[in-house]
PDB file of C-alpha atoms in Angstrom:
ATOM      1  CA  UNK A   5      22.735  -9.801 -15.957  1.00  0.00           C
ATOM      2  CA  UNK A   6      19.262 -11.172 -15.908  1.00  0.00           C
ATOM      3  CA  UNK A   7      18.884 -14.162 -18.805  1.00  0.00           C
ATOM      4  CA  UNK A   8      15.529 -14.664 -20.890  1.00  0.00           C
ATOM      5  CA  UNK A   9      14.904 -17.758 -19.197  1.00  0.00           C
ATOM      6  CA  UNK A  10      14.810 -16.028 -15.582  1.00  0.00           C
ATOM      7  CA  UNK A  11      12.475 -13.046 -17.253  1.00  0.00           C
ATOM      8  CA  UNK A  12      10.093 -16.235 -18.220  1.00  0.00           C
ATOM      9  CA  UNK A  13       9.586 -17.193 -14.986  1.00  0.00           C
ATOM     10  CA  UNK A  14       7.984 -13.655 -14.417  1.00  0.00           C
ATOM     11  CA  UNK A  15       5.990 -13.330 -17.770  1.00  0.00           C
ATOM     12  CA  UNK A  16       4.942 -17.278 -17.493  1.00  0.00           C
ATOM     13  CA  UNK A  17       2.757 -16.079 -14.279  1.00  0.00           C
ATOM     14  CA  UNK A  18       1.585 -12.839 -15.730  1.00  0.00           C
ATOM     15  CA  UNK A  19      -1.519 -14.875 -17.176  1.00  0.00           C
ATOM     16  CA  UNK A  20      -2.585 -17.114 -14.101  1.00  0.00           C
ATOM     17  CA  UNK A  21      -2.551 -14.096 -11.963  1.00  0.00           C
ATOM     18  CA  UNK A  22      -4.280 -11.860 -14.924  1.00  0.00           C
ATOM     19  CA  UNK A  23      -6.845 -14.577 -15.124  1.00  0.00           C
ATOM     20  CA  UNK A  24      -7.408 -14.592 -11.509  1.00  0.00           C
ATOM     21  CA  UNK A  25      -7.598 -11.466 -10.669  1.00  0.00           C
ATOM     22  CA  UNK A  26      -9.994 -10.593 -13.783  1.00  0.00           C
ATOM     23  CA  UNK A  27     -12.442 -12.832 -11.753  1.00  0.00           C
ATOM     24  CA  UNK A  28     -11.856 -11.710  -8.834  1.00  0.00           C
ATOM     25  CA  UNK A  29     -12.505  -7.775  -9.830  1.00  0.00           C
ATOM     26  CA  UNK A  30     -15.797  -9.565 -11.999  1.00  0.00           C
ATOM     27  CA  UNK A  31     -16.907 -10.995  -9.155  1.00  0.00           C
ATOM     28  CA  UNK A  32     -16.813  -7.638  -6.957  1.00  0.00           C
ATOM     29  CA  UNK A  33     -18.965  -6.226  -9.849  1.00  0.00           C
ATOM     30  CA  UNK A  34     -21.448  -8.787 -10.271  1.00  0.00           C
ATOM     31  CA  UNK A  35     -23.910  -6.659  -9.068  1.00  0.00           C
ATOM     32  CA  UNK A  36     -23.005  -3.063 -10.556  1.00  0.00           C
ATOM     33  CA  UNK A  37     -23.804  -1.738 -13.829  1.00  0.00           C
ATOM     34  CA  UNK A  38     -20.020  -1.385 -14.644  1.00  0.00           C
ATOM     35  CA  UNK A  39     -18.135  -3.988 -16.287  1.00  0.00           C
ATOM     36  CA  UNK A  40     -14.575  -4.507 -15.600  1.00  0.00           C
ATOM     37  CA  UNK A  41     -13.401  -3.095 -19.232  1.00  0.00           C
ATOM     38  CA  UNK A  42     -15.664  -0.226 -18.007  1.00  0.00           C
ATOM     39  CA  UNK A  43     -14.319   0.068 -14.771  1.00  0.00           C
ATOM     40  CA  UNK A  44     -10.531   0.185 -16.535  1.00  0.00           C
ATOM     41  CA  UNK A  45     -11.825   3.452 -18.180  1.00  0.00           C
ATOM     42  CA  UNK A  46     -13.405   4.957 -15.187  1.00  0.00           C
ATOM     43  CA  UNK A  47      -9.768   4.526 -13.287  1.00  0.00           C
ATOM     44  CA  UNK A  48      -8.036   6.108 -15.734  1.00  0.00           C
ATOM     45  CA  UNK A  49     -10.201   9.276 -16.061  1.00  0.00           C
ATOM     46  CA  UNK A  50      -9.934   9.117 -11.924  1.00  0.00           C
ATOM     47  CA  UNK A  51      -6.629   8.984 -12.128  1.00  0.00           C
ATOM     48  CA  UNK A  52      -5.515  11.432 -15.096  1.00  0.00           C
ATOM     49  CA  UNK A  53      -8.059  13.617 -15.438  1.00  0.00           C
ATOM     50  CA  UNK A  54     -10.171  14.347 -18.299  1.00  0.00           C
ATOM     51  CA  UNK A  55      -8.747  13.267 -21.477  1.00  0.00           C
ATOM     52  CA  UNK A  56      -9.668  12.197 -25.109  1.00  0.00           C
ATOM     53  CA  UNK A  57     -10.614   8.509 -26.484  1.00  0.00           C
ATOM     54  CA  UNK A  58      -7.522   7.919 -27.686  1.00  0.00           C
ATOM     55  CA  UNK A  59      -5.404   8.815 -24.643  1.00  0.00           C
ATOM     56  CA  UNK A  60      -6.986   6.589 -22.793  1.00  0.00           C
ATOM     57  CA  UNK A  61      -6.926   3.884 -25.536  1.00  0.00           C
ATOM     58  CA  UNK A  62      -2.995   4.304 -25.423  1.00  0.00           C
ATOM     59  CA  UNK A  63      -2.379   4.313 -21.974  1.00  0.00           C
ATOM     60  CA  UNK A  64      -4.533   0.741 -21.882  1.00  0.00           C
ATOM     61  CA  UNK A  65      -2.673  -0.437 -24.693  1.00  0.00           C
ATOM     62  CA  UNK A  66      -6.622  -1.087 -26.963  1.00  0.00           C
ATOM     63  CA  UNK A  67      -8.026   0.242 -29.711  1.00  0.00           C
ATOM     64  CA  UNK A  68      -9.902   3.504 -29.808  1.00  0.00           C
ATOM     65  CA  UNK A  69     -12.752   1.891 -31.245  1.00  0.00           C
ATOM     66  CA  UNK A  70     -13.190  -0.190 -28.050  1.00  0.00           C
ATOM     67  CA  UNK A  71     -12.473   2.467 -25.554  1.00  0.00           C
ATOM     68  CA  UNK A  72     -15.002   4.893 -27.811  1.00  0.00           C
ATOM     69  CA  UNK A  73     -17.824   1.885 -27.128  1.00  0.00           C
ATOM     70  CA  UNK A  74     -17.302   1.652 -23.540  1.00  0.00           C
ATOM     71  CA  UNK A  75     -17.362   5.598 -22.817  1.00  0.00           C
ATOM     72  CA  UNK A  76     -20.629   5.937 -24.960  1.00  0.00           C
ATOM     73  CA  UNK A  77     -22.126   2.799 -22.457  1.00  0.00           C
ATOM     74  CA  UNK A  78     -20.643   4.990 -19.762  1.00  0.00           C
ATOM     75  CA  UNK A  79     -21.986   8.653 -20.561  1.00  0.00           C
ATOM     76  CA  UNK A  80     -25.745   6.621 -21.009  1.00  0.00           C
ATOM     77  CA  UNK A  81     -25.010   5.770 -17.416  1.00  0.00           C
ATOM     78  CA  UNK A  82     -23.968   8.888 -16.513  1.00  0.00           C
ATOM     79  CA  UNK A  83     -20.541   7.954 -15.264  1.00  0.00           C
ATOM     80  CA  UNK A  84     -18.829  10.302 -17.741  1.00  0.00           C
ATOM     81  CA  UNK A  85     -19.404  13.503 -19.617  1.00  0.00           C
ATOM     82  CA  UNK A  86     -18.075  15.096 -22.475  1.00  0.00           C
ATOM     83  CA  UNK A  87     -16.235  18.540 -22.704  1.00  0.00           C
ATOM     84  CA  UNK A  88     -14.960  20.908 -25.636  1.00  0.00           C
ATOM     85  CA  UNK A  89     -11.402  20.010 -25.753  1.00  0.00           C
ATOM     86  CA  UNK A  90      -9.135  23.468 -26.023  1.00  0.00           C
ATOM     87  CA  UNK A  91      -6.512  21.899 -27.494  1.00  0.00           C
ATOM     88  CA  UNK A  92      -8.246  19.903 -30.226  1.00  0.00           C
ATOM     89  CA  UNK A  93     -11.303  21.256 -31.788  1.00  0.00           C
ATOM     90  CA  UNK A  94     -12.335  17.862 -33.169  1.00  0.00           C
ATOM     91  CA  UNK A  95     -11.506  15.412 -30.708  1.00  0.00           C
ATOM     92  CA  UNK A  96     -13.343  15.970 -27.187  1.00  0.00           C
ATOM     93  CA  UNK A  97     -12.261  15.200 -23.513  1.00  0.00           C
ATOM     94  CA  UNK A  98     -13.754  12.492 -21.515  1.00  0.00           C
ATOM     95  CA  UNK A  99     -14.511  13.005 -18.075  1.00  0.00           C
ATOM     96  CA  UNK A 100     -15.872  11.512 -15.044  1.00  0.00           C
ATOM     97  CA  UNK A 101     -19.102  12.500 -13.597  1.00  0.00           C
ATOM     98  CA  UNK A 102     -19.643  13.074  -9.819  1.00  0.00           C
ATOM     99  CA  UNK A 103     -21.514   9.770 -10.082  1.00  0.00           C
ATOM    100  CA  UNK A 104     -19.153   8.395 -11.887  1.00  0.00           C
ATOM    101  CA  UNK A 105     -16.109   9.236  -9.574  1.00  0.00           C
ATOM    102  CA  UNK A 106     -18.452   8.078  -6.330  1.00  0.00           C
ATOM    103  CA  UNK A 107     -18.664   4.559  -7.995  1.00  0.00           C
ATOM    104  CA  UNK A 108     -15.011   4.036  -9.013  1.00  0.00           C
ATOM    105  CA  UNK A 109     -14.157   5.219  -5.288  1.00  0.00           C
ATOM    106  CA  UNK A 110     -16.475   2.833  -4.046  1.00  0.00           C
ATOM    107  CA  UNK A 111     -15.678   0.055  -6.059  1.00  0.00           C
ATOM    108  CA  UNK A 112     -12.048   0.579  -5.678  1.00  0.00           C
ATOM    109  CA  UNK A 113     -12.559   0.826  -2.031  1.00  0.00           C
ATOM    110  CA  UNK A 114     -14.072  -2.881  -1.769  1.00  0.00           C
ATOM    111  CA  UNK A 115     -10.538  -3.688  -3.965  1.00  0.00           C
ATOM    112  CA  UNK A 116      -8.310  -2.511  -1.641  1.00  0.00           C
ATOM    113  CA  UNK A 117     -10.102  -4.059   1.285  1.00  0.00           C
ATOM    114  CA  UNK A 118      -9.890  -7.442  -0.317  1.00  0.00           C
ATOM    115  CA  UNK A 119      -5.874  -6.761  -1.012  1.00  0.00           C
ATOM    116  CA  UNK A 120      -5.398  -5.719   2.423  1.00  0.00           C
ATOM    117  CA  UNK A 121      -5.958  -9.441   2.888  1.00  0.00           C
ATOM    118  CA  UNK A 122      -3.928 -10.788   0.125  1.00  0.00           C
ATOM    119  CA  UNK A 123      -0.889  -8.467   0.769  1.00  0.00           C
ATOM    120  CA  UNK A 124      -0.339 -10.437   4.236  1.00  0.00           C
ATOM    121  CA  UNK A 125       2.825 -12.311   4.188  1.00  0.00           C
ATOM    122  CA  UNK A 126       4.522 -10.140   1.537  1.00  0.00           C
ATOM    123  CA  UNK A 127       7.847  -8.711   1.513  1.00  0.00           C
ATOM    124  CA  UNK A 128       7.187  -4.659   0.719  1.00  0.00           C
ATOM    125  CA  UNK A 129      10.665  -5.007  -0.948  1.00  0.00           C
ATOM    126  CA  UNK A 130       9.930  -7.366  -2.848  1.00  0.00           C
ATOM    127  CA  UNK A 131       6.753  -5.370  -3.839  1.00  0.00           C
ATOM    128  CA  UNK A 132       8.378  -3.073  -5.051  1.00  0.00           C
ATOM    129  CA  UNK A 133      11.312  -4.828  -7.184  1.00  0.00           C
ATOM    130  CA  UNK A 134       8.082  -6.671  -8.944  1.00  0.00           C
ATOM    131  CA  UNK A 135       6.731  -3.035  -9.759  1.00  0.00           C
ATOM    132  CA  UNK A 136      10.271  -2.108 -11.093  1.00  0.00           C
ATOM    133  CA  UNK A 137      10.427  -5.196 -12.930  1.00  0.00           C
ATOM    134  CA  UNK A 138       7.089  -5.030 -14.606  1.00  0.00           C
ATOM    135  CA  UNK A 139       7.266  -1.387 -15.272  1.00  0.00           C
ATOM    136  CA  UNK A 140      10.557  -2.242 -17.316  1.00  0.00           C
ATOM    137  CA  UNK A 141       8.617  -4.783 -19.315  1.00  0.00           C
ATOM    138  CA  UNK A 142       5.708  -2.870 -20.172  1.00  0.00           C
ATOM    139  CA  UNK A 143       8.352   0.103 -21.285  1.00  0.00           C
ATOM    140  CA  UNK A 144      10.730  -2.603 -24.062  1.00  0.00           C
ATOM    141  CA  UNK A 145       7.470  -4.350 -24.642  1.00  0.00           C
ATOM    142  CA  UNK A 146       5.657  -1.426 -25.677  1.00  0.00           C
ATOM    143  CA  UNK A 147       8.577  -0.721 -27.395  1.00  0.00           C
ATOM    144  CA  UNK A 148       8.784  -3.969 -29.575  1.00  0.00           C
ATOM    145  CA  UNK A 149       5.533  -5.024 -30.208  1.00  0.00           C
ATOM    146  CA  UNK A 150       3.276  -3.481 -33.124  1.00  0.00           C
ATOM    147  CA  UNK A 151       0.338  -0.954 -32.320  1.00  0.00           C
ATOM    148  CA  UNK A 152      -2.896  -3.128 -31.427  1.00  0.00           C
ATOM    149  CA  UNK A 153      -4.918  -3.934 -34.558  1.00  0.00           C
ATOM    150  CA  UNK A 154      -8.680  -2.046 -34.872  1.00  0.00           C
ATOM    151  CA  UNK A 155     -10.583  -5.182 -33.922  1.00  0.00           C
ATOM    152  CA  UNK A 156      -8.780  -5.690 -30.819  1.00  0.00           C
ATOM    153  CA  UNK A 157     -10.951  -4.683 -27.617  1.00  0.00           C
ATOM    154  CA  UNK A 158     -10.889  -4.533 -24.142  1.00  0.00           C
ATOM    155  CA  UNK A 159      -9.576  -6.994 -21.781  1.00  0.00           C
TER     156      UNK A 159
ATOM    157  CA  UNK B  20       3.719  -5.180   6.317  1.00  0.00           C
ATOM    158  CA  UNK B  21       2.599  -4.912   2.918  1.00  0.00           C
ATOM    159  CA  UNK B  22      -0.355  -2.830   2.181  1.00  0.00           C
ATOM    160  CA  UNK B  23      -3.547  -3.311  -0.197  1.00  0.00           C
ATOM    161  CA  UNK B  24      -2.491  -0.242  -2.292  1.00  0.00           C
ATOM    162  CA  UNK B  25       1.086  -1.514  -2.459  1.00  0.00           C
ATOM    163  CA  UNK B  26      -0.004  -4.495  -4.200  1.00  0.00           C
ATOM    164  CA  UNK B  27      -2.227  -2.779  -6.558  1.00  0.00           C
ATOM    165  CA  UNK B  28       0.841  -1.405  -7.434  1.00  0.00           C
ATOM    166  CA  UNK B  29       1.346  -4.808  -8.757  1.00  0.00           C
ATOM    167  CA  UNK B  30      -1.799  -5.729  -9.939  1.00  0.00           C
ATOM    168  CA  UNK B  31      -2.619  -2.783 -12.050  1.00  0.00           C
ATOM    169  CA  UNK B  32       0.695  -3.347 -14.289  1.00  0.00           C
ATOM    170  CA  UNK B  33      -0.580  -6.966 -15.016  1.00  0.00           C
ATOM    171  CA  UNK B  34      -3.244  -6.284 -17.526  1.00  0.00           C
ATOM    172  CA  UNK B  35      -0.702  -4.423 -19.838  1.00  0.00           C
ATOM    173  CA  UNK B  36       2.147  -6.269 -19.529  1.00  0.00           C
ATOM    174  CA  UNK B  37      -0.575  -9.336 -20.123  1.00  0.00           C
ATOM    175  CA  UNK B  38      -1.594  -7.741 -23.070  1.00  0.00           C
ATOM    176  CA  UNK B  39       1.897  -6.196 -24.236  1.00  0.00           C
ATOM    177  CA  UNK B  40       3.198 -10.026 -23.848  1.00  0.00           C
ATOM    178  CA  UNK B  41       0.315 -11.721 -25.803  1.00  0.00           C
ATOM    179  CA  UNK B  42       0.761  -9.348 -28.556  1.00  0.00           C
ATOM    180  CA  UNK B  43       4.301 -10.558 -28.824  1.00  0.00           C
ATOM    181  CA  UNK B  44       3.364 -13.845 -28.906  1.00  0.00           C
ATOM    182  CA  UNK B  45       0.957 -13.690 -31.145  1.00  0.00           C
ATOM    183  CA  UNK B  46       3.014 -12.086 -33.204  1.00  0.00           C
ATOM    184  CA  UNK B  47       5.928 -14.401 -33.139  1.00  0.00           C
ATOM    185  CA  UNK B  48       3.090 -16.940 -34.217  1.00  0.00           C
ATOM    186  CA  UNK B  49       1.920 -15.478 -37.059  1.00  0.00           C
ATOM    187  CA  UNK B  50       3.311 -17.913 -39.773  1.00  0.00           C
ATOM    188  CA  UNK B  51       2.680 -20.980 -37.888  1.00  0.00           C
ATOM    189  CA  UNK B  52      -0.931 -22.958 -37.053  1.00  0.00           C
ATOM    190  CA  UNK B  53      -0.317 -22.635 -33.393  1.00  0.00           C
ATOM    191  CA  UNK B  54      -2.670 -20.313 -31.273  1.00  0.00           C
ATOM    192  CA  UNK B  55      -1.628 -18.618 -28.288  1.00  0.00           C
ATOM    193  CA  UNK B  56      -3.863 -20.888 -26.547  1.00  0.00           C
ATOM    194  CA  UNK B  57      -2.742 -23.536 -28.166  1.00  0.00           C
ATOM    195  CA  UNK B  58       0.610 -22.873 -27.166  1.00  0.00           C
ATOM    196  CA  UNK B  59      -0.405 -22.807 -23.536  1.00  0.00           C
ATOM    197  CA  UNK B  60      -1.425 -25.954 -23.966  1.00  0.00           C
ATOM    198  CA  UNK B  61       1.020 -27.260 -25.556  1.00  0.00           C
ATOM    199  CA  UNK B  62       3.816 -26.122 -23.036  1.00  0.00           C
ATOM    200  CA  UNK B  63       2.186 -27.203 -20.414  1.00  0.00           C
ATOM    201  CA  UNK B  64       2.292 -31.017 -21.912  1.00  0.00           C
ATOM    202  CA  UNK B  65       6.331 -30.376 -22.611  1.00  0.00           C
ATOM    203  CA  UNK B  66       6.586 -28.979 -18.963  1.00  0.00           C
ATOM    204  CA  UNK B  67       4.632 -31.928 -16.754  1.00  0.00           C
ATOM    205  CA  UNK B  68       4.311 -34.917 -19.516  1.00  0.00           C
ATOM    206  CA  UNK B  69       1.078 -36.470 -20.378  1.00  0.00           C
ATOM    207  CA  UNK B  70      -1.807 -35.709 -18.207  1.00  0.00           C
ATOM    208  CA  UNK B  71      -5.631 -35.506 -18.656  1.00  0.00           C
ATOM    209  CA  UNK B  72      -7.477 -32.728 -19.945  1.00  0.00           C
ATOM    210  CA  UNK B  73      -9.374 -31.301 -16.482  1.00  0.00           C
ATOM    211  CA  UNK B  74      -5.358 -31.281 -15.015  1.00  0.00           C
ATOM    212  CA  UNK B  75      -4.098 -29.075 -18.212  1.00  0.00           C
ATOM    213  CA  UNK B  76      -7.755 -26.814 -17.492  1.00  0.00           C
ATOM    214  CA  UNK B  77      -6.857 -26.724 -13.604  1.00  0.00           C
ATOM    215  CA  UNK B  78      -3.316 -25.355 -14.271  1.00  0.00           C
ATOM    216  CA  UNK B  79      -4.496 -22.780 -16.868  1.00  0.00           C
ATOM    217  CA  UNK B  80      -7.417 -21.479 -14.689  1.00  0.00           C
ATOM    218  CA  UNK B  81      -9.847 -22.210 -17.527  1.00  0.00           C
ATOM    219  CA  UNK B  82     -12.548 -24.476 -18.226  1.00  0.00           C
ATOM    220  CA  UNK B  83     -12.380 -28.024 -19.496  1.00  0.00           C
ATOM    221  CA  UNK B  84     -13.938 -27.762 -22.510  1.00  0.00           C
ATOM    222  CA  UNK B  85     -11.922 -25.166 -23.787  1.00  0.00           C
ATOM    223  CA  UNK B  86      -8.462 -27.106 -23.443  1.00  0.00           C
ATOM    224  CA  UNK B  87     -10.744 -29.704 -25.044  1.00  0.00           C
ATOM    225  CA  UNK B  88     -11.192 -28.072 -28.298  1.00  0.00           C
ATOM    226  CA  UNK B  89      -7.603 -26.562 -28.136  1.00  0.00           C
ATOM    227  CA  UNK B  90      -6.578 -30.588 -27.819  1.00  0.00           C
ATOM    228  CA  UNK B  91      -8.828 -31.605 -30.399  1.00  0.00           C
ATOM    229  CA  UNK B  92      -7.113 -28.994 -32.645  1.00  0.00           C
ATOM    230  CA  UNK B  93      -3.526 -30.221 -31.977  1.00  0.00           C
ATOM    231  CA  UNK B  94      -4.631 -33.794 -32.254  1.00  0.00           C
ATOM    232  CA  UNK B  95      -5.637 -33.073 -35.761  1.00  0.00           C
ATOM    233  CA  UNK B  96      -2.387 -31.171 -36.653  1.00  0.00           C
ATOM    234  CA  UNK B  97      -0.523 -34.245 -35.145  1.00  0.00           C
ATOM    235  CA  UNK B  98       1.115 -32.215 -32.162  1.00  0.00           C
ATOM    236  CA  UNK B  99      -0.096 -34.304 -29.209  1.00  0.00           C
ATOM    237  CA  UNK B 100      -1.750 -38.188 -29.253  1.00  0.00           C
ATOM    238  CA  UNK B 101      -4.082 -39.378 -26.575  1.00  0.00           C
ATOM    239  CA  UNK B 102      -3.201 -42.627 -24.559  1.00  0.00           C
ATOM    240  CA  UNK B 103      -5.185 -44.861 -22.129  1.00  0.00           C
ATOM    241  CA  UNK B 104      -4.914 -43.577 -18.546  1.00  0.00           C
ATOM    242  CA  UNK B 105      -3.654 -46.294 -16.373  1.00  0.00           C
ATOM    243  CA  UNK B 106      -5.314 -44.917 -13.158  1.00  0.00           C
ATOM    244  CA  UNK B 107      -8.612 -43.503 -14.697  1.00  0.00           C
ATOM    245  CA  UNK B 108     -10.227 -45.373 -17.503  1.00  0.00           C
ATOM    246  CA  UNK B 109     -12.857 -42.927 -18.977  1.00  0.00           C
ATOM    247  CA  UNK B 110     -10.490 -39.901 -18.693  1.00  0.00           C
ATOM    248  CA  UNK B 111      -7.379 -40.484 -21.453  1.00  0.00           C
ATOM    249  CA  UNK B 112      -3.787 -38.831 -20.868  1.00  0.00           C
ATOM    250  CA  UNK B 113      -3.151 -36.462 -23.469  1.00  0.00           C
ATOM    251  CA  UNK B 114       0.713 -36.489 -24.577  1.00  0.00           C
ATOM    252  CA  UNK B 115       2.598 -34.073 -26.878  1.00  0.00           C
ATOM    253  CA  UNK B 116       3.944 -36.007 -30.203  1.00  0.00           C
ATOM    254  CA  UNK B 117       7.428 -35.672 -31.147  1.00  0.00           C
ATOM    255  CA  UNK B 118       6.511 -33.677 -33.897  1.00  0.00           C
ATOM    256  CA  UNK B 119       4.745 -31.545 -31.013  1.00  0.00           C
ATOM    257  CA  UNK B 120       7.617 -31.431 -29.076  1.00  0.00           C
ATOM    258  CA  UNK B 121       9.794 -30.020 -31.872  1.00  0.00           C
ATOM    259  CA  UNK B 122       7.365 -27.413 -32.642  1.00  0.00           C
ATOM    260  CA  UNK B 123       7.096 -26.137 -28.953  1.00  0.00           C
ATOM    261  CA  UNK B 124      10.785 -26.514 -28.804  1.00  0.00           C
ATOM    262  CA  UNK B 125      10.987 -24.396 -31.914  1.00  0.00           C
ATOM    263  CA  UNK B 126       8.250 -21.343 -30.888  1.00  0.00           C
ATOM    264  CA  UNK B 127      10.208 -21.191 -27.138  1.00  0.00           C
ATOM    265  CA  UNK B 128      13.538 -20.869 -28.156  1.00  0.00           C
ATOM    266  CA  UNK B 129      12.268 -17.452 -30.322  1.00  0.00           C
ATOM    267  CA  UNK B 130      10.604 -16.268 -27.311  1.00  0.00           C
ATOM    268  CA  UNK B 131      13.614 -16.435 -25.427  1.00  0.00           C
ATOM    269  CA  UNK B 132      16.122 -14.955 -27.876  1.00  0.00           C
ATOM    270  CA  UNK B 133      13.479 -12.012 -27.517  1.00  0.00           C
ATOM    271  CA  UNK B 134      13.504 -12.243 -24.164  1.00  0.00           C
ATOM    272  CA  UNK B 135      17.154 -12.022 -23.586  1.00  0.00           C
ATOM    273  CA  UNK B 136      17.271  -8.656 -25.360  1.00  0.00           C
ATOM    274  CA  UNK B 137      14.031  -7.509 -23.133  1.00  0.00           C
ATOM    275  CA  UNK B 138      15.883  -8.757 -19.797  1.00  0.00           C
ATOM    276  CA  UNK B 139      18.657  -6.298 -20.346  1.00  0.00           C
ATOM    277  CA  UNK B 140      19.425  -3.629 -17.505  1.00  0.00           C
ATOM    278  CA  UNK B 141      16.932  -5.732 -15.026  1.00  0.00           C
ATOM    279  CA  UNK B 142      18.310  -6.710 -11.502  1.00  0.00           C
ATOM    280  CA  UNK B 143      18.490 -10.450 -11.422  1.00  0.00           C
ATOM    281  CA  UNK B 144      17.302 -10.253  -7.724  1.00  0.00           C
ATOM    282  CA  UNK B 145      14.292  -8.106  -8.402  1.00  0.00           C
ATOM    283  CA  UNK B 146      13.247 -10.845 -10.791  1.00  0.00           C
ATOM    284  CA  UNK B 147      13.665 -13.707  -8.391  1.00  0.00           C
ATOM    285  CA  UNK B 148      11.454 -10.981  -5.817  1.00  0.00           C
ATOM    286  CA  UNK B 149       8.637 -10.717  -8.333  1.00  0.00           C
ATOM    287  CA  UNK B 150       8.568 -13.597  -9.610  1.00  0.00           C
ATOM    288  CA  UNK B 151       8.071 -14.688  -5.305  1.00  0.00           C
ATOM    289  CA  UNK B 152       5.080 -11.753  -5.445  1.00  0.00           C
ATOM    290  CA  UNK B 153       3.685 -13.316  -8.146  1.00  0.00           C
ATOM    291  CA  UNK B 154       3.401 -16.917  -6.936  1.00  0.00           C
ATOM    292  CA  UNK B 155       1.933 -15.579  -3.745  1.00  0.00           C
ATOM    293  CA  UNK B 156      -0.870 -13.801  -5.669  1.00  0.00           C
ATOM    294  CA  UNK B 157      -1.899 -17.070  -7.972  1.00  0.00           C
ATOM    295  CA  UNK B 158      -1.710 -19.130  -4.654  1.00  0.00           C
ATOM    296  CA  UNK B 159      -3.921 -16.320  -2.737  1.00  0.00           C
ATOM    297  CA  UNK B 160      -6.195 -15.597  -5.118  1.00  0.00           C
ATOM    298  CA  UNK B 161      -6.727 -19.416  -6.123  1.00  0.00           C
ATOM    299  CA  UNK B 162      -7.530 -19.753  -2.716  1.00  0.00           C
ATOM    300  CA  UNK B 163     -10.149 -16.450  -3.246  1.00  0.00           C
ATOM    301  CA  UNK B 164     -11.668 -16.654  -5.983  1.00  0.00           C
ATOM    302  CA  UNK B 165     -14.519 -19.254  -7.285  1.00  0.00           C
ATOM    303  CA  UNK B 166     -14.124 -21.642 -10.199  1.00  0.00           C
ATOM    304  CA  UNK B 167     -14.222 -20.780 -13.632  1.00  0.00           C
ATOM    305  CA  UNK B 168     -17.432 -20.729 -15.360  1.00  0.00           C
ATOM    306  CA  UNK B 169     -17.890 -23.564 -18.496  1.00  0.00           C
ATOM    307  CA  UNK B 170     -18.357 -20.927 -20.825  1.00  0.00           C
ATOM    308  CA  UNK B 171     -14.581 -19.504 -19.998  1.00  0.00           C
ATOM    309  CA  UNK B 172     -12.078 -20.270 -22.861  1.00  0.00           C
ATOM    310  CA  UNK B 173      -8.141 -18.965 -22.865  1.00  0.00           C
ATOM    311  CA  UNK B 174      -6.835 -16.777 -22.671  1.00  0.00           C
TER     312      UNK B 174
END
């Protein structure tokens, strides 16, 4: 049985990892017109296909307003397009364009090359265990905490 | 040997956990005069004793300016005090007051009670493995990425 104090050992490390990895991602994006929050939206469309703004917002645990602003910017840059939604007339689907797909793929390939180096020395079993713990935390926290306020933006 | 793609499975879960746990911490602080970033400073002083603003900033991976502002606010609330630094005349030590200690302890006791419930169903070995992976990430990312810009603030 795991205690709250043991679990806190995980949680207290989340902020530094988040801070440092955000900095690494931002550095890697410095010569692109894609910000880190926009990158998160492109990734979600890449991974899960065309979907509505509210669906992206739910997945990222942030407000619709924030995602809508990012989608508007990505659309202006030609990275996403909106399409009619066959199941919901008033909520359009957002989809990656070929250009958005190729930008995200290039960004992510660079990230994976960096991560290949960072992964050196890590036990794959530890990594799997870590994913299980983090999934548990996301699930349980999501059930516990309130929905984001409308002012809340990415990241 | 762990691949970058496996390690990315950890990293992509960091933002949701960070977002959700920040929301949970913020909710728990709603009736206090301590913000989440100030809580992080109080915690560091609680854990590691009196230290300088730059030392706290290094630990939290954020700018000195941000920490200085939080320390000023915490001082005005009576939660920290500054003392002469025996080893460095121009950089004062920041220390928790008794009141700061008791506020942090009360906050953290509430957090641990919540975490005891969240921990239910988690394998303690998985939690230990997760801590090892996150420690590896902090160490390696810290060696890779640049120092924070001076504008960067907590969290």
